[in-house]
Amino acid sequence: MPQPLSSKERTLFSQVVKNYENKQYKKGLKAAEQILRKIPNHGDTQAMKALILNSQGHSEEAFVLAKEALRNDMRSHVCWHVYGLLWRAAKNFEEAIKAYKFALRLEPESQQIQRDLALLQMQMRDYSGYVQSRRAMLQARAVLRSNWTALAVAQHLAGELTEAERTLTTYEETLRTPPPKTDTEHAEAVLYKNTIIAEMGETERALEHLDALTKNNFDRQSVMEMRAEYLLKLGRNEEAEKAYRALLDRNAEYRLYYEGLQKAIGLDTSDTDAVKKLYVQYAEKNPRGDAARRIPLDYYTGDHFREAADEYLQRMLQKGVPSTFPNVRALYVDPKKRETIQQLVEGYANGTHAPLTNGASDKQVNGNKSTFESSSLYFLAQHYNYHLSRDLSKAMQCVDRAIELTPDSLYLYMTKARIWKHLGNAQKASETMEKARSLDERDRYIYTKAAKYLLRNDENEAALKTMSKFTKQDVPGGPLADLHDMQCLWFITEDGESYLRQKKMGLALKRFHSVHNIFEVWQEDQFDFHSFSFRKGQIRAYIEMIRWEDHLRDHPFYSRAAVSAIKAYILLHDHPYLAHGTSPNGVNGVASTDPHGAKKAAKKARKEKEKQDQIDAEKKDAKKTAGGVGADDHKKKDDDPLGVKLAETTEPLKDAMKFLTSLLEFGPNNIHAQRVGFEVYLRRKKYLLALRCLLATLSLSPSDPTGHQQLIRLKHTLTAHAPALPPKVSEIIKTELEFLFPSPETDLKKFNDDWLEKHKDSPENVLAGLQARQHLHKASKDSNQKEVIQLLERDETSLADAVMAVEVVKEWGGDVAKVTEVARKRWPEASAFQEVKSK
């Protein structure tokens, strides 16, 4: 039982609670100390003091005090509630839920504890427990609509759709008078109920319900879209046609409406006349619109396509629309359409193709001739820079001609920068993008592009300076800290990848961990919406958010940063000296054969760190001497801004698991995740898990080159370590490998040679086969290097293949200078081959 307090102490305890809620922590501590001086073992006061200490950042001290409070008063719901709050702050939600449940057993009527438990259960996706909690909250306060809606949401997410609908219907039946039309919360709840009925597969009933609420719902757009979708599913095509035409009258640029209309009228897209009749009608109704002119190009063929494409392209190019090429490049999957577009625009640029008399379907006169020519050349530059129609020399000629006509167009310089990027010259690409930026110093987009290209050229400080034009100047930590506060994922990721290329492992890992932390914040941020969304009645948006959060870890930016972080940890495991910078005798991150050099570099790095630590300590003392603590000192400071501690880890593979576990769990179809997963597990000698990643890779891409050389390495490794494996593990591995090799006694050399013969036309696959051969037979380095040189001379070999080939020879310890020289002759502009790498 809670220890009784006198009237004075009860007043003080109420003051402690009030001070905590108002964030007046010093006053709260002072009041708590007054109580504890008189009653030293009062559990509730100790618990509240622990809560205040935790809010001040003293979490360890808070936990010690909270446990002492529990020892003094095990039957106090306040102590258990506070203990749960501490675990909640520490993000150990399982322990927090246990504490909340114990507190509820002691005080079943506590709405605060019940609410905290429900929010945590939702955060942990414990839907069955969440349903129970929400039902208890509804029984306690049935007058609140939000409690009814929350229970319906809990049942919906738990898969109890019928119960969810019944809950919403029951509340509606309790209303004595119909809600006014202005009640947006009711309107949203009714639409949410309609989506539940639709999810149950009862489309007919969902349509009837929707028709009943049409007049009283403010969200007309959603109602019209849902009605059109239901009619189409039910096969009521005439009504669906009217519904989609009504939607197109509201927004004639939304492609999904056109697709719905096509299905409703049963349009045969191979019937050119029918397609033309439909889209000409909407093109005439919307003379300034684009969709009704662009969409038919997907369906036209032959002369019909040529005529329509000619009209569309001239209309756009005469207006100088910069997005013309992005609008039509989806057509390039059809080689005939790609060739037709090329012929048309080349005719415009060269003056050999007669322009339309009116220039466009809206009967406007032709635009400025130089604008039309410049736009045509700009289009061609993008056309020849595109991977399906790439000819970089022609692209450069076109963009240079366009720049002569329009020297102040930043779009032209941006395209020229992209051309330099595809030529492999990061330096010129960066300089050209900087020129584009200088043409418009108020455009944030061009600033971000300039910064990205600087990072691709490993100019980190210059990139940060460029981004600083649009960041807060008075933020502690400077522009970089503000970019982290704004959660600027693209910059942090690019910055980390740049440092990884430079083998600055500490800074690289620091950036990748920052990305990981941002996603942790996103995961944590949803917590507030578990209650906010019900208060505001935004139910459908809340459901969408929950489903989006469930796939948070397969977000492209997280996957990209996580894979890069794992690669960094693998490098640290293979080359520990990289934790202290590149070895003096190593070559661009390749292992040095001189251990003395690595030790010397490590010693120098330690001395520099000790010197910096001493300077920081002196600055801190000077601040204290000057008097007072600044407001920024209360903030949590980064004690490892350069990532030194991250890079100096003694267990890099274990640290890599922080990224790998979530990556494999939420992105099983990410082939890059499976590849790096194999590398980690192989080095940790977790051969069964390595095999699982390999099987996933090969299931995603049976002829994956990385998968092939990993298969060879795994088989070769298992042959050497088979006796040390547990019998069950050996049996499982043996069974799985039987599906990958012709026989258990397969000769790996012959198996690899067969692979090389089968995939001899693919440079990437050939390179993987040569890597596998080198792994099996180290003495084959010279012959493998000759084949790499022959590979570089083949027409089908790309710049990316060449860069990878040089890296592979570097790993072998081969003649890198010779291979680089061959690559430079083929790609003279590529930055990767500008400096001859010594052996």
CSV table of C-alpha atoms in Angstrom, one decimal, residues 205-385:
chain,number,residue,atom,x,y,z
A,205,ARG,CA,-22.9,-2.4,-50.0
A,206,ALA,CA,-20.0,0.0,-49.9
A,207,LEU,CA,-21.5,1.8,-53.0
A,208,GLU,CA,-24.9,2.0,-51.4
A,209,HIS,CA,-23.4,3.4,-48.2
A,210,LEU,CA,-21.4,5.9,-50.2
A,211,ASP,CA,-24.4,7.1,-52.1
A,212,ALA,CA,-26.2,7.7,-48.8
A,213,LEU,CA,-23.6,10.1,-47.5
A,214,THR,CA,-22.6,11.9,-50.7
A,215,LYS,CA,-24.6,15.0,-50.1
A,216,ASN,CA,-23.4,15.5,-46.5
A,217,ASN,CA,-19.7,15.0,-47.0
A,218,PHE,CA,-17.2,17.8,-47.6
A,219,ASP,CA,-14.5,15.6,-49.2
A,220,ARG,CA,-16.1,15.6,-52.6
A,221,GLN,CA,-13.0,14.5,-54.4
A,222,SER,CA,-12.6,11.3,-52.3
A,223,VAL,CA,-16.3,10.5,-52.6
A,224,MET,CA,-16.3,10.8,-56.4
A,225,GLU,CA,-13.1,8.7,-56.7
A,226,MET,CA,-14.4,6.0,-54.5
A,227,ARG,CA,-17.7,5.9,-56.3
A,228,ALA,CA,-16.1,5.6,-59.7
A,229,GLU,CA,-13.9,2.8,-58.5
A,230,TYR,CA,-16.8,0.9,-57.0
A,231,LEU,CA,-18.9,1.2,-60.1
A,232,LEU,CA,-16.0,0.0,-62.2
A,233,LYS,CA,-15.5,-3.1,-60.0
A,234,LEU,CA,-19.2,-3.9,-60.1
A,235,GLY,CA,-19.2,-3.8,-63.9
A,236,ARG,CA,-21.7,-0.9,-64.1
A,237,ASN,CA,-19.7,0.7,-66.9
A,238,GLU,CA,-22.1,3.3,-68.1
A,239,GLU,CA,-22.4,4.8,-64.6
A,240,ALA,CA,-18.6,4.4,-64.1
A,241,GLU,CA,-18.0,6.3,-67.4
A,242,LYS,CA,-20.1,9.2,-66.1
A,243,ALA,CA,-18.3,9.2,-62.8
A,244,TYR,CA,-14.8,9.3,-64.5
A,245,ARG,CA,-15.9,12.0,-66.9
A,246,ALA,CA,-17.1,14.0,-63.9
A,247,LEU,CA,-13.7,13.6,-62.3
A,248,LEU,CA,-11.9,14.6,-65.5
A,249,ASP,CA,-14.0,17.7,-65.6
A,250,ARG,CA,-12.5,18.6,-62.2
A,251,ASN,CA,-8.9,17.6,-63.1
A,252,ALA,CA,-8.1,16.7,-66.7
A,253,GLU,CA,-4.4,16.1,-66.0
A,254,TYR,CA,-4.7,13.0,-63.8
A,255,ARG,CA,-3.7,9.9,-65.7
A,256,LEU,CA,-5.5,7.5,-63.4
A,257,TYR,CA,-8.8,9.1,-64.4
A,258,TYR,CA,-8.1,8.5,-68.0
A,259,GLU,CA,-7.2,4.9,-67.3
A,260,GLY,CA,-10.5,4.4,-65.4
A,261,LEU,CA,-12.4,5.9,-68.2
A,262,GLN,CA,-10.8,3.6,-70.7
A,263,LYS,CA,-11.8,0.6,-68.7
A,264,ALA,CA,-15.3,1.9,-68.3
A,265,ILE,CA,-15.9,2.4,-72.0
A,266,GLY,CA,-14.0,-0.8,-72.9
A,267,LEU,CA,-11.5,1.1,-75.0
A,268,ASP,CA,-9.3,-1.1,-77.2
A,269,THR,CA,-6.0,0.7,-77.1
A,270,SER,CA,-4.9,-1.0,-80.4
A,271,ASP,CA,-7.8,0.8,-82.1
A,272,THR,CA,-6.1,4.0,-83.1
A,273,ASP,CA,-9.3,5.8,-84.3
A,274,ALA,CA,-11.1,5.0,-81.0
A,275,VAL,CA,-8.1,6.3,-78.9
A,276,LYS,CA,-7.8,9.4,-81.0
A,277,LYS,CA,-11.6,10.1,-80.7
A,278,LEU,CA,-11.4,10.0,-76.9
A,279,TYR,CA,-8.3,12.0,-76.4
A,280,VAL,CA,-8.9,14.7,-79.1
A,281,GLN,CA,-12.2,15.4,-77.3
A,282,TYR,CA,-10.4,16.2,-74.1
A,283,ALA,CA,-7.5,18.0,-75.8
A,284,GLU,CA,-10.1,20.4,-77.4
A,285,LYS,CA,-11.8,20.9,-74.0
A,286,ASN,CA,-8.4,21.7,-72.4
A,287,PRO,CA,-6.4,23.6,-74.9
A,288,ARG,CA,-3.6,24.3,-72.4
A,289,GLY,CA,-3.5,20.7,-71.0
A,290,ASP,CA,-0.8,18.2,-71.6
A,291,ALA,CA,-2.2,14.8,-70.5
A,292,ALA,CA,-4.8,14.4,-73.3
A,293,ARG,CA,-2.0,15.0,-75.9
A,294,ARG,CA,0.8,12.9,-74.2
A,295,ILE,CA,-1.1,9.8,-73.1
A,296,PRO,CA,-2.2,8.7,-76.7
A,297,LEU,CA,1.4,8.5,-77.7
A,298,ASP,CA,1.6,5.4,-75.6
A,299,TYR,CA,-0.9,3.7,-77.9
A,300,TYR,CA,-0.3,5.1,-81.3
A,301,THR,CA,2.0,3.2,-83.8
A,302,GLY,CA,3.4,3.8,-87.2
A,303,ASP,CA,2.3,6.9,-89.1
A,304,HIS,CA,-0.3,7.8,-86.5
A,305,PHE,CA,2.5,7.9,-83.9
A,306,ARG,CA,4.7,10.0,-86.1
A,307,GLU,CA,2.0,12.5,-86.8
A,308,ALA,CA,0.9,12.8,-83.2
A,309,ALA,CA,4.5,12.9,-81.9
A,310,ASP,CA,5.4,15.6,-84.4
A,311,GLU,CA,2.5,17.8,-83.3
A,312,TYR,CA,3.2,17.2,-79.6
A,313,LEU,CA,6.9,17.8,-79.8
A,314,GLN,CA,6.6,21.0,-81.9
A,315,ARG,CA,4.0,22.3,-79.6
A,316,MET,CA,6.2,21.8,-76.5
A,317,LEU,CA,9.5,22.8,-78.1
A,318,GLN,CA,8.1,26.0,-79.6
A,319,LYS,CA,7.0,27.0,-76.1
A,320,GLY,CA,10.4,26.0,-74.8
A,321,VAL,CA,9.1,23.6,-72.1
A,322,PRO,CA,12.1,22.2,-70.3
A,323,SER,CA,10.4,19.0,-69.2
A,324,THR,CA,9.6,17.9,-72.8
A,325,PHE,CA,12.2,15.1,-72.8
A,326,PRO,CA,11.3,13.7,-69.4
A,327,ASN,CA,7.7,13.6,-70.6
A,328,VAL,CA,8.4,11.4,-73.6
A,329,ARG,CA,11.4,9.3,-72.5
A,330,ALA,CA,9.0,6.5,-71.2
A,331,LEU,CA,8.3,5.9,-74.9
A,332,TYR,CA,11.9,4.9,-75.5
A,333,VAL,CA,11.3,1.3,-74.4
A,334,ASP,CA,9.9,0.9,-78.0
A,335,PRO,CA,12.9,1.2,-80.3
A,336,LYS,CA,10.7,2.3,-83.3
A,337,LYS,CA,9.2,5.1,-81.3
A,338,ARG,CA,12.6,6.1,-80.1
A,339,GLU,CA,14.0,6.2,-83.6
A,340,THR,CA,11.0,8.2,-84.8
A,341,ILE,CA,11.4,10.9,-82.1
A,342,GLN,CA,15.1,11.1,-82.8
A,343,GLN,CA,14.4,11.7,-86.6
A,344,LEU,CA,11.8,14.3,-85.9
A,345,VAL,CA,13.8,16.4,-83.4
A,346,GLU,CA,17.0,16.1,-85.5
A,347,GLY,CA,14.9,17.5,-88.4
A,348,TYR,CA,13.8,20.4,-86.2
A,349,ALA,CA,17.4,21.1,-85.2
A,350,ASN,CA,18.8,20.9,-88.7
A,351,GLY,CA,15.9,22.8,-90.3
A,352,THR,CA,15.1,19.8,-92.6
A,353,HIS,CA,11.7,19.0,-91.1
A,354,ALA,CA,9.0,21.5,-92.0
A,355,PRO,CA,7.3,23.0,-88.9
A,356,LEU,CA,3.6,22.9,-88.5
A,357,THR,CA,1.9,26.0,-90.0
A,358,ASN,CA,0.2,26.9,-86.7
A,359,GLY,CA,2.9,25.5,-84.4
A,360,ALA,CA,0.4,23.8,-82.1
A,361,SER,CA,-3.0,22.5,-81.8
A,362,ASP,CA,-4.3,25.6,-80.1
A,363,LYS,CA,-3.7,27.6,-83.3
A,364,GLN,CA,-0.9,29.8,-81.9
A,365,VAL,CA,1.7,31.2,-84.2
A,366,ASN,CA,5.2,29.8,-84.2
A,367,GLY,CA,7.4,30.9,-81.4
A,368,ASN,CA,10.8,32.5,-81.6
A,369,LYS,CA,12.9,30.6,-84.1
A,370,SER,CA,16.0,30.6,-81.9
A,371,THR,CA,13.9,29.3,-79.0
A,372,PHE,CA,12.6,26.5,-81.1
A,373,GLU,CA,16.1,25.6,-82.3
A,374,SER,CA,17.6,25.9,-78.9
A,375,SER,CA,14.8,23.7,-77.4
A,376,SER,CA,15.3,21.1,-80.1
A,377,LEU,CA,19.1,20.9,-79.4
A,378,TYR,CA,18.4,20.7,-75.7
A,379,PHE,CA,16.1,17.8,-76.3
A,380,LEU,CA,18.7,16.1,-78.5
A,381,ALA,CA,21.3,16.6,-75.8
A,382,GLN,CA,19.1,14.8,-73.3
A,383,HIS,CA,18.2,12.2,-75.9
A,384,TYR,CA,21.8,11.2,-76.6
A,385,ASN,CA,22.6,11.4,-72.9
